[in-house]
Coordinates of C-alpha atoms in Angstrom, one line a residue:
Chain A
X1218 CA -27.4 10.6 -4.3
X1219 CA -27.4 14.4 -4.5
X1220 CA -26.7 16.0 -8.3
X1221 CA -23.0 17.6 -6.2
X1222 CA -22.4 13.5 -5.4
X1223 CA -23.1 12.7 -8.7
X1224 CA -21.0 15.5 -10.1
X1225 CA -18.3 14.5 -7.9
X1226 CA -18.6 11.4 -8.9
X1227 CA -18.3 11.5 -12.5
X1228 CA -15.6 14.6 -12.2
X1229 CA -13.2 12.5 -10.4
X1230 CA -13.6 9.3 -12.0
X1231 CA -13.4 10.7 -15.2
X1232 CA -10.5 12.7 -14.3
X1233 CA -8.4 9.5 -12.9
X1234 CA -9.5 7.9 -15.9
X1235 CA -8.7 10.4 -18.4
X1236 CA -4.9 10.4 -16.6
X1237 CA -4.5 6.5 -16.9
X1238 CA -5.4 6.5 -20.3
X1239 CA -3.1 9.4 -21.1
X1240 CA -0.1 7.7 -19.8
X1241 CA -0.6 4.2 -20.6
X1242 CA -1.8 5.6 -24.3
X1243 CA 2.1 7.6 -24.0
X1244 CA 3.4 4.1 -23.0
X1245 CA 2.2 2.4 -25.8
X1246 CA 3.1 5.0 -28.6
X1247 CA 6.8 4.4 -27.2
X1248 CA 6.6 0.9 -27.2
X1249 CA 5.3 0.9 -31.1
X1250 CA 7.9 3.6 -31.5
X1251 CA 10.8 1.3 -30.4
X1252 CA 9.2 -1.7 -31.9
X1253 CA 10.2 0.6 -35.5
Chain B
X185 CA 29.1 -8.4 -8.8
X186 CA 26.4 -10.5 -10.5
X187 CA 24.2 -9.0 -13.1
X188 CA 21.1 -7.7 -11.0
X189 CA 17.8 -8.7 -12.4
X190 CA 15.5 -6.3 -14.2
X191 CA 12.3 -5.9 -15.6
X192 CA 11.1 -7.9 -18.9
X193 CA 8.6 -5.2 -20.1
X194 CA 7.6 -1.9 -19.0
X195 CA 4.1 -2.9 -18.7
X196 CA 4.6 -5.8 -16.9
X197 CA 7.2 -3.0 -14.2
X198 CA 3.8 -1.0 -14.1
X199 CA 1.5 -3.7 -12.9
X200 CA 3.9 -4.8 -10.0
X201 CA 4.3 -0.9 -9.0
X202 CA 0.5 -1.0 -8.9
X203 CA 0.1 -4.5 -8.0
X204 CA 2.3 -3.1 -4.9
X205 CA 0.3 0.1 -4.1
X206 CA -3.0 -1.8 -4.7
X207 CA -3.9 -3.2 -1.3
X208 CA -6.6 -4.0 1.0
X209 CA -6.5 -0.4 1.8
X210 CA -8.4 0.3 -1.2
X211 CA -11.1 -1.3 -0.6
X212 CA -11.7 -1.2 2.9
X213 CA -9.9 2.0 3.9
X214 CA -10.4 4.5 1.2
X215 CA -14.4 4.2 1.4
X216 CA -14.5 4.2 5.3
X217 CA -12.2 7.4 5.0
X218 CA -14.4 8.8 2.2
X219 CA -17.2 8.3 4.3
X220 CA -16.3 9.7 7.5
X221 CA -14.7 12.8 6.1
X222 CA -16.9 14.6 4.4
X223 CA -17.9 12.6 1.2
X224 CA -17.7 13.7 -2.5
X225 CA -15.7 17.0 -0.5
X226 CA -13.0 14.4 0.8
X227 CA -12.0 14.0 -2.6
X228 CA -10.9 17.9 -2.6
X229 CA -8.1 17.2 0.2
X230 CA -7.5 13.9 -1.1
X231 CA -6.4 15.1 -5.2
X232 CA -4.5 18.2 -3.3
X233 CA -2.7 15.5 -0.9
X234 CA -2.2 13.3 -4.0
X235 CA -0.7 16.6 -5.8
X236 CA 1.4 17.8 -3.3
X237 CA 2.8 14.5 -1.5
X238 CA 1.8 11.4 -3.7
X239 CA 2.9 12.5 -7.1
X240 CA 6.2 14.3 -5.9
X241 CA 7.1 11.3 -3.5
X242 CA 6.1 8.6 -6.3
X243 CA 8.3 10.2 -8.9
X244 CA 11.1 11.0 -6.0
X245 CA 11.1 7.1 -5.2
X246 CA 11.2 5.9 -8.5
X247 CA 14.5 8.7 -9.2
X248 CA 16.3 7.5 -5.8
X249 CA 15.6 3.6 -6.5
X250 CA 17.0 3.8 -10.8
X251 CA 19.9 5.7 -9.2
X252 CA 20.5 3.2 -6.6
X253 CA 20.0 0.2 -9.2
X254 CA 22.7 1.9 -11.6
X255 CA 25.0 1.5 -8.6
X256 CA 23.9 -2.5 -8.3
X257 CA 22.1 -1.8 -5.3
X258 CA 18.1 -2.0 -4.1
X259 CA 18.1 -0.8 -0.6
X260 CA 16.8 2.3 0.8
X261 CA 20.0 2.6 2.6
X262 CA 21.7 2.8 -0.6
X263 CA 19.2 4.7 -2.1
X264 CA 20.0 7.5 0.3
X265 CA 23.9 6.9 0.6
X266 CA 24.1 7.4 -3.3
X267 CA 22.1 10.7 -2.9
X268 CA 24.5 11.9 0.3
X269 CA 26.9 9.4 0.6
X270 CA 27.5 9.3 4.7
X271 CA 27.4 7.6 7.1
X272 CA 24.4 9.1 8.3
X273 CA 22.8 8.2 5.3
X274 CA 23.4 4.7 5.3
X275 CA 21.6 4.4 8.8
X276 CA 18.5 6.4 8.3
X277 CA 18.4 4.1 5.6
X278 CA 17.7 1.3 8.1
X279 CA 13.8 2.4 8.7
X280 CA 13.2 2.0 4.7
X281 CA 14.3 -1.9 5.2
X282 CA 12.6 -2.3 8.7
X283 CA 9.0 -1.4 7.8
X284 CA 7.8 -2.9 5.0
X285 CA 9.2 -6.6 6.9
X286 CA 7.3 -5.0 9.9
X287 CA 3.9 -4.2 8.4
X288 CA 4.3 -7.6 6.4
X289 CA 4.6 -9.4 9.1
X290 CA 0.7 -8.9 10.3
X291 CA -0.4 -7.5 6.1
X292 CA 0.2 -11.9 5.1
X293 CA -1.5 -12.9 8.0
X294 CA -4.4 -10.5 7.1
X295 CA -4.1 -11.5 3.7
X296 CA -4.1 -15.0 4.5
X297 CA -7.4 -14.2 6.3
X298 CA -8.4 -13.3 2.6
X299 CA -7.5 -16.4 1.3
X300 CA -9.3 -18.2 3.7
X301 CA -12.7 -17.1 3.5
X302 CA -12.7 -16.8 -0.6
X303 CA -12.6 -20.5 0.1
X304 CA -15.2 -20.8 3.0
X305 CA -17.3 -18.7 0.2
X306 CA -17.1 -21.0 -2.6
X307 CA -17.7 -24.2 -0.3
X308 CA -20.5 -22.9 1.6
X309 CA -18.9 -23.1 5.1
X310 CA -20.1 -19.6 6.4
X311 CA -22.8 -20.0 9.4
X312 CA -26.5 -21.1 7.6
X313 CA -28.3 -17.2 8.1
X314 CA -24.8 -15.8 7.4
X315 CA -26.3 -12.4 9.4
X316 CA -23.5 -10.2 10.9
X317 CA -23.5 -11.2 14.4
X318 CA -23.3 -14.6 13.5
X319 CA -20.3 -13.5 11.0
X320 CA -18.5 -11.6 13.6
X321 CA -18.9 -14.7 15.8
X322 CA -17.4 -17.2 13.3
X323 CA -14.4 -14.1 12.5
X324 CA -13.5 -14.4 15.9
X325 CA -13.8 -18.2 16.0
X326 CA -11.6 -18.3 13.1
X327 CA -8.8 -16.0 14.7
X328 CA -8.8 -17.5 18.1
X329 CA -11.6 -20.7 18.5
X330 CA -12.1 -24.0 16.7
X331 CA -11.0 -23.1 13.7
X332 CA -7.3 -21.3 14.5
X333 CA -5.7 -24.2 13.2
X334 CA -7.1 -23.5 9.7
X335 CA -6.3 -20.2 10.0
X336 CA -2.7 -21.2 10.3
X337 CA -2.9 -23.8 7.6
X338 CA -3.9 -20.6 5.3
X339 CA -1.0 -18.3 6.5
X340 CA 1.2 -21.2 6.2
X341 CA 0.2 -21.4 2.2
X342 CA 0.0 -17.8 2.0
X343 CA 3.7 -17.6 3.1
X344 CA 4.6 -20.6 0.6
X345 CA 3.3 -18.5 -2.0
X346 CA 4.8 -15.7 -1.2
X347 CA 8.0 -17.5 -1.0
X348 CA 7.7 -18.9 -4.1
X349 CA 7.0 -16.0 -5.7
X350 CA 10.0 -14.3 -4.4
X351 CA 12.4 -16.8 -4.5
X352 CA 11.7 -16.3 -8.4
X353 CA 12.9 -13.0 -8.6
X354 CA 12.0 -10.0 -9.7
X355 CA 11.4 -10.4 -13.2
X356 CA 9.9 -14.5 -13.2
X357 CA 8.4 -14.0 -10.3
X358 CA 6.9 -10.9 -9.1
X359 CA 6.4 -9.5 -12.6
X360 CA 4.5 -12.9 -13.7
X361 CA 2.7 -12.8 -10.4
X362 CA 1.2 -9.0 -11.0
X363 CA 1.0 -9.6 -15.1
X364 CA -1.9 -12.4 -14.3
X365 CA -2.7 -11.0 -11.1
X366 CA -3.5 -7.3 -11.3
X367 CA -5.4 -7.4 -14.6
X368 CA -7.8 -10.8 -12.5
X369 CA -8.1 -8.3 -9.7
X370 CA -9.9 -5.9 -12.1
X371 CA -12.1 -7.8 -13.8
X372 CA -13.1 -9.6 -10.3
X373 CA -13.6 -5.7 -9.7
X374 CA -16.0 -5.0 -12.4
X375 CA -18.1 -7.6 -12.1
X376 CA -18.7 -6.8 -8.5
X377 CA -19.4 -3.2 -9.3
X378 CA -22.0 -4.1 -12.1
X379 CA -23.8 -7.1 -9.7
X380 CA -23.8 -3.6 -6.7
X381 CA -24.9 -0.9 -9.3
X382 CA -27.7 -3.4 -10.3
X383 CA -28.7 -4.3 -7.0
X384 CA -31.2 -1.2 -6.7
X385 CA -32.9 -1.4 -3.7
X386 CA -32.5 -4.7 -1.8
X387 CA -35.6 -4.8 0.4
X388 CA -38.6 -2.7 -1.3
X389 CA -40.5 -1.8 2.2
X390 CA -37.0 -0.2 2.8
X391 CA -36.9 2.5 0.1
X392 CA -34.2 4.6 1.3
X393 CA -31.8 1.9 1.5
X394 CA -30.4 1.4 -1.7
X395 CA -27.1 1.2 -3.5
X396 CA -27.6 4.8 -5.1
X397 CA -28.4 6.1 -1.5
X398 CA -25.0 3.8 -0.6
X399 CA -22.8 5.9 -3.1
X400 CA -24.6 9.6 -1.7
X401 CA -23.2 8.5 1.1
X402 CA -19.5 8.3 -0.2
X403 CA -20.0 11.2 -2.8
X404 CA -22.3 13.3 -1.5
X405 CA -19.8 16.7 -0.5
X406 CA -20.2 18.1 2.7
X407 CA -18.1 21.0 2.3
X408 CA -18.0 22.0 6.1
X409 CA -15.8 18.8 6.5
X410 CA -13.1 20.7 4.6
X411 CA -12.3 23.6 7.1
X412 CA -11.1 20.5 9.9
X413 CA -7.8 19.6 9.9
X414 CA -8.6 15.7 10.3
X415 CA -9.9 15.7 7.3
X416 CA -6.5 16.9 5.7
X417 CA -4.6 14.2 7.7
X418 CA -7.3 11.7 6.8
X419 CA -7.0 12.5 3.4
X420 CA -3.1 12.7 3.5
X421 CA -2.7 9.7 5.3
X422 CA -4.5 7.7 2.7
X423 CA -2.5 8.8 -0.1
X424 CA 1.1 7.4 2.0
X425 CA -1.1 4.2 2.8
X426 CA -2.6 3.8 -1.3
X427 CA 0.7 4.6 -3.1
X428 CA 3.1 2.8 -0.8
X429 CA 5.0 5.5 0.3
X430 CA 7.9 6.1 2.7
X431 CA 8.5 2.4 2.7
X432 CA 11.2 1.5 0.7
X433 CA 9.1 -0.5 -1.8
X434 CA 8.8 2.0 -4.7
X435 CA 12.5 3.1 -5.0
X436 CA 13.4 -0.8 -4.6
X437 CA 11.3 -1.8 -7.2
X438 CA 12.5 1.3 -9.7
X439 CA 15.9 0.0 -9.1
X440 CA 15.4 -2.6 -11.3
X441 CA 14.6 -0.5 -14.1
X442 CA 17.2 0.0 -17.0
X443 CA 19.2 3.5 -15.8
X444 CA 17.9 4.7 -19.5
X445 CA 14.3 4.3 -19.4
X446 CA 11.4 6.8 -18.6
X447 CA 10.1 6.5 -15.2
X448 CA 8.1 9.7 -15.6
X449 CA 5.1 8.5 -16.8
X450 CA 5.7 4.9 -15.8
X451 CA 5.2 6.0 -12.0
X452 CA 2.0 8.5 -13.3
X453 CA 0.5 5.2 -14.8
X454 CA 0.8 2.9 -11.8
X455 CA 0.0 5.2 -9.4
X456 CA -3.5 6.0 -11.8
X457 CA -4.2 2.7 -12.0
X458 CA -3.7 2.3 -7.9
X459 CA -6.1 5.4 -7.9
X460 CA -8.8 3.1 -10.5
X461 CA -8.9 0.6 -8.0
X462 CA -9.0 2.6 -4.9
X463 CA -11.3 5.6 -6.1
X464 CA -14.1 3.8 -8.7
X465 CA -14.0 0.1 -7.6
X466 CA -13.1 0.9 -4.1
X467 CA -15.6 3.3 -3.7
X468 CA -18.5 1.5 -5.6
X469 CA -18.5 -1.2 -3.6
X470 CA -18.2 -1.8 -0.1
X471 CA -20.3 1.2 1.5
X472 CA -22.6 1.1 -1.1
X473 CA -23.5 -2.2 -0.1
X474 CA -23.5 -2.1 3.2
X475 CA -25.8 0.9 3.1
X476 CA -28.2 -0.9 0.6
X477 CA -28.4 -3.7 3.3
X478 CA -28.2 -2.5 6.8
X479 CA -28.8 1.1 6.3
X480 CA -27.4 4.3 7.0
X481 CA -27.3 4.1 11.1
X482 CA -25.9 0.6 10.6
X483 CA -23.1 1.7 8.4
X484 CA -22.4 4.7 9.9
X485 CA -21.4 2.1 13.2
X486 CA -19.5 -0.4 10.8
X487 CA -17.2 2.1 9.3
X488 CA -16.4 3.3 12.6
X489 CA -15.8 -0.4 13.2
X490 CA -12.9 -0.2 10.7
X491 CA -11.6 -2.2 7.5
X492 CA -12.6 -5.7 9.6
X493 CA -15.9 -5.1 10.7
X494 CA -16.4 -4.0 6.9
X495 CA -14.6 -6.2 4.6
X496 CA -15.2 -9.6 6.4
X497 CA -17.9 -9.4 8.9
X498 CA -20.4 -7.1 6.6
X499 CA -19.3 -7.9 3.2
X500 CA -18.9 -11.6 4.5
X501 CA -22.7 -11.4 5.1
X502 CA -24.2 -9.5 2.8
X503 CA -22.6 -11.6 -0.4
X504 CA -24.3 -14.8 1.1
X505 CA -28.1 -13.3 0.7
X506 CA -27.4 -12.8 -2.9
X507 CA -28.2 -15.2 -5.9
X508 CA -25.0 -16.8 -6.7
X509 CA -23.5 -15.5 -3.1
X510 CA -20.6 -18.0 -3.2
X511 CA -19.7 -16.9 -6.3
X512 CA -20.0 -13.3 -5.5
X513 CA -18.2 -13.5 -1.9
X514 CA -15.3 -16.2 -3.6
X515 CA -15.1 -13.0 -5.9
X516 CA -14.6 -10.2 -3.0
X517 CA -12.2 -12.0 -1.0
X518 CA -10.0 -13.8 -3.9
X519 CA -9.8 -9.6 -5.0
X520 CA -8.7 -8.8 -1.6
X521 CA -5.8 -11.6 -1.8
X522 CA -4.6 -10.8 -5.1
X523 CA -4.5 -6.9 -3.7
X524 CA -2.4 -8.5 -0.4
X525 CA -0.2 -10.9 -1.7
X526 CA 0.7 -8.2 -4.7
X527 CA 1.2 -6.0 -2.0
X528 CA 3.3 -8.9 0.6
X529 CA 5.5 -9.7 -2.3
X530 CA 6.9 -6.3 -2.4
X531 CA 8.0 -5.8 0.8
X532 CA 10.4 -8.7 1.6
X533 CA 11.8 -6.9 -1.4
X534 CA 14.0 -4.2 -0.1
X535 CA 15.4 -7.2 2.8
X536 CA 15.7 -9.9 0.0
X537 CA 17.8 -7.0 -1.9
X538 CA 20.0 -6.2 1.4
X539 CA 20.7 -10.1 1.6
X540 CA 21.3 -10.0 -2.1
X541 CA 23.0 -7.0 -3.3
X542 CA 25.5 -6.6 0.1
X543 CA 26.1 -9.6 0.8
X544 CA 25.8 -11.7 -2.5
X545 CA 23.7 -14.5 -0.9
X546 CA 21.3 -16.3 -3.6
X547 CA 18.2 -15.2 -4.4
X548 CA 16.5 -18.3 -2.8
X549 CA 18.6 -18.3 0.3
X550 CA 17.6 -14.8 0.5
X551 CA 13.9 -15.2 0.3
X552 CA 13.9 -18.6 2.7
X553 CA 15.9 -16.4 5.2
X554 CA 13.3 -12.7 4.6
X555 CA 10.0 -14.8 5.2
X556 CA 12.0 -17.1 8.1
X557 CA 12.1 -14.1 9.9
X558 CA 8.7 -12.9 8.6
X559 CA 7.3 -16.2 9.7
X560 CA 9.4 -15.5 13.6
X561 CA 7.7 -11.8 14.0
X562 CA 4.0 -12.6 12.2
X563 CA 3.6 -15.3 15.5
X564 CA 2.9 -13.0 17.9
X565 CA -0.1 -11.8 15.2
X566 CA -1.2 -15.3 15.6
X567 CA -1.7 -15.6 19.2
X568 CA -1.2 -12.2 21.0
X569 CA -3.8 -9.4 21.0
X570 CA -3.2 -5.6 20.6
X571 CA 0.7 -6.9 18.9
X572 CA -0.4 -5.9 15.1
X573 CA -2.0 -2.8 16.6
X574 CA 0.9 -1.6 18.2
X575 CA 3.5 -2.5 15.0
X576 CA 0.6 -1.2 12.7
X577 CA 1.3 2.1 14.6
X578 CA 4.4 2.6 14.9
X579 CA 5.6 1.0 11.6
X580 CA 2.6 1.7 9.4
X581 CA 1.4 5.1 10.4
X582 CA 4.5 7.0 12.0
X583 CA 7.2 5.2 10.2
X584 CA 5.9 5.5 7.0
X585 CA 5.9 9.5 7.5
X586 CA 9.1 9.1 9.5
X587 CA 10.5 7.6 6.4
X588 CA 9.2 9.9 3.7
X589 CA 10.0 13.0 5.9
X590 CA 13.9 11.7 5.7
X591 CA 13.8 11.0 1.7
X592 CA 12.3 14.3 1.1
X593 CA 14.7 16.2 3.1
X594 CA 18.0 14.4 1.4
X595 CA 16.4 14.2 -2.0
X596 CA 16.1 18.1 -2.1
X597 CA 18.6 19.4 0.5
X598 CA 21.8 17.2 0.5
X599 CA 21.4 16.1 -3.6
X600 CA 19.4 19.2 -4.9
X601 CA 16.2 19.7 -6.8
X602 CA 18.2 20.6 -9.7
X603 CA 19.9 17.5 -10.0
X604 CA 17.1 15.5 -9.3
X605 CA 14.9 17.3 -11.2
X606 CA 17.5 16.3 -14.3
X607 CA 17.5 12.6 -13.3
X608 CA 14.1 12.2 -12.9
X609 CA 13.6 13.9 -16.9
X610 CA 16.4 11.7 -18.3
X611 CA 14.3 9.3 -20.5
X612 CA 11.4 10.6 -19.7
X613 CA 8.5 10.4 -21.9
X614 CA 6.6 13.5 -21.3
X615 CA 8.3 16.5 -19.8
X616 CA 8.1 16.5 -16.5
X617 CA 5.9 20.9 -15.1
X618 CA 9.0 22.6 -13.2
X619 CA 7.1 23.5 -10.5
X620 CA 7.7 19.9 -9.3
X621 CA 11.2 21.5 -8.0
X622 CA 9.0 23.9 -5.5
X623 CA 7.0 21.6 -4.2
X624 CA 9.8 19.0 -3.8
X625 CA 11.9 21.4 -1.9
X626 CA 9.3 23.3 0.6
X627 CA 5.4 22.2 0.1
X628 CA 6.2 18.5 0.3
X629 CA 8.5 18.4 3.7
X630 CA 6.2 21.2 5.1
X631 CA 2.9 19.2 4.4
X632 CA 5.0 16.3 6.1
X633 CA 6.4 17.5 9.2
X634 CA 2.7 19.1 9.9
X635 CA 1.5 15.3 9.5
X636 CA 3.9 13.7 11.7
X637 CA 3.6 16.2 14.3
X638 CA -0.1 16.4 14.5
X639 CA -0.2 12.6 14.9
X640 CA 2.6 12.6 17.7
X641 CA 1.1 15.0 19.3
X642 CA -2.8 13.8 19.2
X643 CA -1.9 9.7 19.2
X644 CA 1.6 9.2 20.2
X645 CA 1.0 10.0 23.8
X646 CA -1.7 7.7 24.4
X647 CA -0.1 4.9 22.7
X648 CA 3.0 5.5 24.5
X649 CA 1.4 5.0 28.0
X650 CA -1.2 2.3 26.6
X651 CA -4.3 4.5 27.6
X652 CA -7.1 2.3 28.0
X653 CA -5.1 -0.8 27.3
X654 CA -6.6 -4.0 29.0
X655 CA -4.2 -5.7 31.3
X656 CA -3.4 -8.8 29.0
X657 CA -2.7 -6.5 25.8
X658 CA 0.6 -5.0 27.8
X659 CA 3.1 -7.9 27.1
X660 CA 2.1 -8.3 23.5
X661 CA 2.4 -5.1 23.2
X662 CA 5.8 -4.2 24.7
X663 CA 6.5 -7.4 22.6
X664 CA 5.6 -5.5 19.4
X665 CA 8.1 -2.4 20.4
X666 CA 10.6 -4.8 21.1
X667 CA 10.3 -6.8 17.7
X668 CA 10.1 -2.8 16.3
X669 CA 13.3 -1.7 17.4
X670 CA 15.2 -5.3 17.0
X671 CA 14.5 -5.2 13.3
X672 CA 15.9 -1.9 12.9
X673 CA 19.0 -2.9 15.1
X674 CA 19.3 -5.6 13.6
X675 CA 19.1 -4.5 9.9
X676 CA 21.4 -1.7 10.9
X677 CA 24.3 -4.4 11.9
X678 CA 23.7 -6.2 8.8
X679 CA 24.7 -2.9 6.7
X680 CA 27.6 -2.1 9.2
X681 CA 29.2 -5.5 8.8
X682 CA 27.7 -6.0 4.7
X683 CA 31.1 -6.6 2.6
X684 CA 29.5 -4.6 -0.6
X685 CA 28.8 -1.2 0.1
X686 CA 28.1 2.1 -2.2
X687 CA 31.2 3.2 -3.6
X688 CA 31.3 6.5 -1.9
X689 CA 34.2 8.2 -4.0
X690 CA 32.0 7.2 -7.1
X691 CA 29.1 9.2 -6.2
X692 CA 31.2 12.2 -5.3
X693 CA 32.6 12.0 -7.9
X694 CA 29.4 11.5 -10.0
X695 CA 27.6 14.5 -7.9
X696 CA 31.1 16.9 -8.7
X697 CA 29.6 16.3 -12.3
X698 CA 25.8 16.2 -12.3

């Protein structure tokens, strides 16, 4: 694999990751929140 | 009216919206798509298609289906009829009923197909060198040989599950069903991308063909790919098939959620997880393998073969020349069931709502009568060839735009970006960029008319006159358009004559005050 595949790679998996844990992490701080 | 069910937990509302979008899709067709439109630089129409369709449709779904639900009603039809309460409204409605029972009745057959050889895996029944021809042989012994009689034996339990599972309910039965199921389907998922990420290179006098090589040829960009149109359809079209757009499902499922709570971020988070599964474990494992194993000219000619040739002849093979192959291939196809039947169970569920929430029938009469007819159109799947291609078209590829197109065009020019702009930030957890209201109101129907029209105007013509059709396809074919149009006509009698409709005076009244 090239270093752009590579790059690509890791840019958009990070960047879907980074998205899922921001909204299930926003989720969760509700759900504690409510749990109050 | 009786209470309508709802969702137990939010989390457990976020794995069936992703247990729905998750599909076989993922893994078969994001990675051929990947592939044959320009690699790593695929991604680049892919995120702006997800940007400027996915996300704006996703959260316009979710808005129109808690609207409808506040109303005690799951259908598209109503979904639209409480957004411009019309006549008209309530039958454009009728497409977002008709296609998801149209695709599901050949997406449980396929997925029974799933179910079928995760058991042939784990008991050692593929042929003894497993090699590809001799796996393409046994596929199409399966589907119309020896062994068709299994094959029905499988779709008949896949349709008892699926029955089961619905006549449940939303809340004990699909929500249990994607609580166990969705978090199995990614840990099946991992441990398949570790075993392919550690496979290095299979055969050592073939140096080139290796699993690194496999995911160049995914990720590599070829940046030339970008200035084509196809691949902006390609890319386009795979966001509507991954996020289960324009089908009805979404807004059904949101209608189910408490009017009060966020669906902002809820519909961000299963739509992210939908994009885990298609974008990292769909796209570290089937090309990658099938490049490590038959090489680049090889793969090249199976992803042109499409998701079949990939996921069950290739896949099939290739699993069974490993250490622990059984294992590995029970793995790969029990993930592509738990994707379909996730994905089945959602759409009987705008129909079993219509049956429901109009007419007041029970939620097991409902189901029994939804996969009855289910069972009545999947036949021809069974025993007629070119019949799923032809509803695949029309219901799965047009349609789905079809039905999108008409959402977008109510959502933000009959009801108003403003207003739904408001509804869609009532409870929201985060608040939701403004410039959602732009993109609602020009980029999104723009992008979608330029879609449908391409593909009526490159495909529609020579599917209309069945260019290069054999002789023996025809019937099943004008069988397929004839099931096509006698869902919608009959789905569209069914509202006429349905004693619980919208209140209409309610939701102008309700739209004099938003």
């Amino acid at each position: 694999m090239s270093a752009g595949g590579w790059a690509s790679m890791i840019f958009f998996g990070s960047a879907i990751l980074a998205v899922t844990g921001w909204s299930i992490a926003l989720l969760m701080r509700d759900r504690a929140a409510r749990k109050r | 009216m009786s209470q309508r069910d709802q969702w137990k937990s939010k989390f457990g509302l976020i794995l069936a919206m992703a247990g729905s979008a998750i599909g076989l899709g993922n893994f078969l067709r994001f990675p051929v798509q990947a592939a044959q439109n320009g690699g790593g630089a695929f991604m680049v129409p892919y995120i702006v298609s997800l940007l400027v369709v996915g996300v704006p449709l996703v959260w316009l779904e979710w808005t129109m289906g808690r609207r409808a639900g506040g109303h005690g009603f799951g259908t598209f039809s109503a979904m639209l009829e409480t957004l411009w309460p019309t006549n008209a409204a309530r039958y454009l409605g009728v497409i977002g009923i008709g296609i998801p029972i149209l695709i599901c009745a050949y997406y449980a057959y396929i997925a029974s197909w799933c179910a079928g050889y995760a058991v042939f895996s784990l008991l050692d029944m593929f042929p003894a060198n497993a090699d590809r021809d001799s796996m393409v042989a046994f596929f199409g012994n399966y589907l119309g040989g020896d062994m068709r009689k299994v094959a029905i034996a499988f779709f008949v339990a896949t349709v008892a599950a699926n029955l089961y599972v619905n006549a449940r309910g939303v809340s004990r039965g699909i929500e249990v069903l994607a609580t166990y199921g969705i978090p199995l389907l990614f840990v099946f998922g991992v441990v398949l991308v570790v075993r392919t990420w550690t496979l290095g290179t299979p055969d050592p006098s073939k140096p080139d063909w290796s699993v690194w090589s496999g995911l160049g040829f995914i990720w590599n960009p070829n940046f030339s790919e970008l200035g084509k149109a196809s691949a902006w359809v390609a890319a386009c079209g795979q966001i509507f098939f991954t996020l289960s757009l324009g089908m009805g499902v979404l807004g059904c499922y949101a209608s189910y959620v408490p009017k009060d709570d966020d669906i902002a971020v809820s519909g961000i988070a299963s739509g992210s997880l939908n994009e885990v599964a298609e974008v990292i474990l769909g796209g570290s494992l089937a090309i990658p393998l099938a490049f490590a194993f038959f090489g680049p000219d090889a793969t090249v000619e199976i992803a042109k073969g499409g998701t079949f040739a990939l996921g069950f002849h290739s896949l099939g093979s290739i699993f069974q020349h490993l250490p622990l192959g059984t294992i590995l291939g029970f793995l790969w196809f029990s993930l592509l069931f738990i994707a379909g039947i996730t994905s089945s169970v959602s759409m009987t569920q705008p129909l079993i709502s219509l049956l429901m929430d109009h007419y007041g029938v029970s939620r097991v009469r409902a189901a029994v009568l939804t996969w009855g007819y289910i069972v009545l159109i999947a036949l021809p799947s069974i025993f007629g060839d070119g019949y799923i291609d032809e509803l695949d078209f029309w219901a799965g590829t047009v349609g789905l735009v079809v039905c999108a197109l008409i959402e977008a065009l109510i959502f933000a020019y009959a009801f108003g970006v403003e207003r739904g702009y408001a509804l869609l930030s009532h409870g929201a957890l985060a608040k939701i960029p403004p410039w959602i209201k732009p993109i609602w109101k020009y980029v999104t129907p723009a992008y979608l008319i330029w879609i449908l029209a391409r593909w009526l105007w490159n495909d529609a013509p020579a599917v209309l006159a069945m260019e290069g059709v054999a002789p023996e396809q025809r019937v099943w074919k004008w069988i397929g358009r004839a099931v096509v149009l006698g869902t919608f006509a009959m789905i569209a009698y069914a509202l006429a004559k349905a004693p619980r409709q919208v209140d209409r005076e309610l939701v102008k009244k309700e739209l004099a005050s938003l």
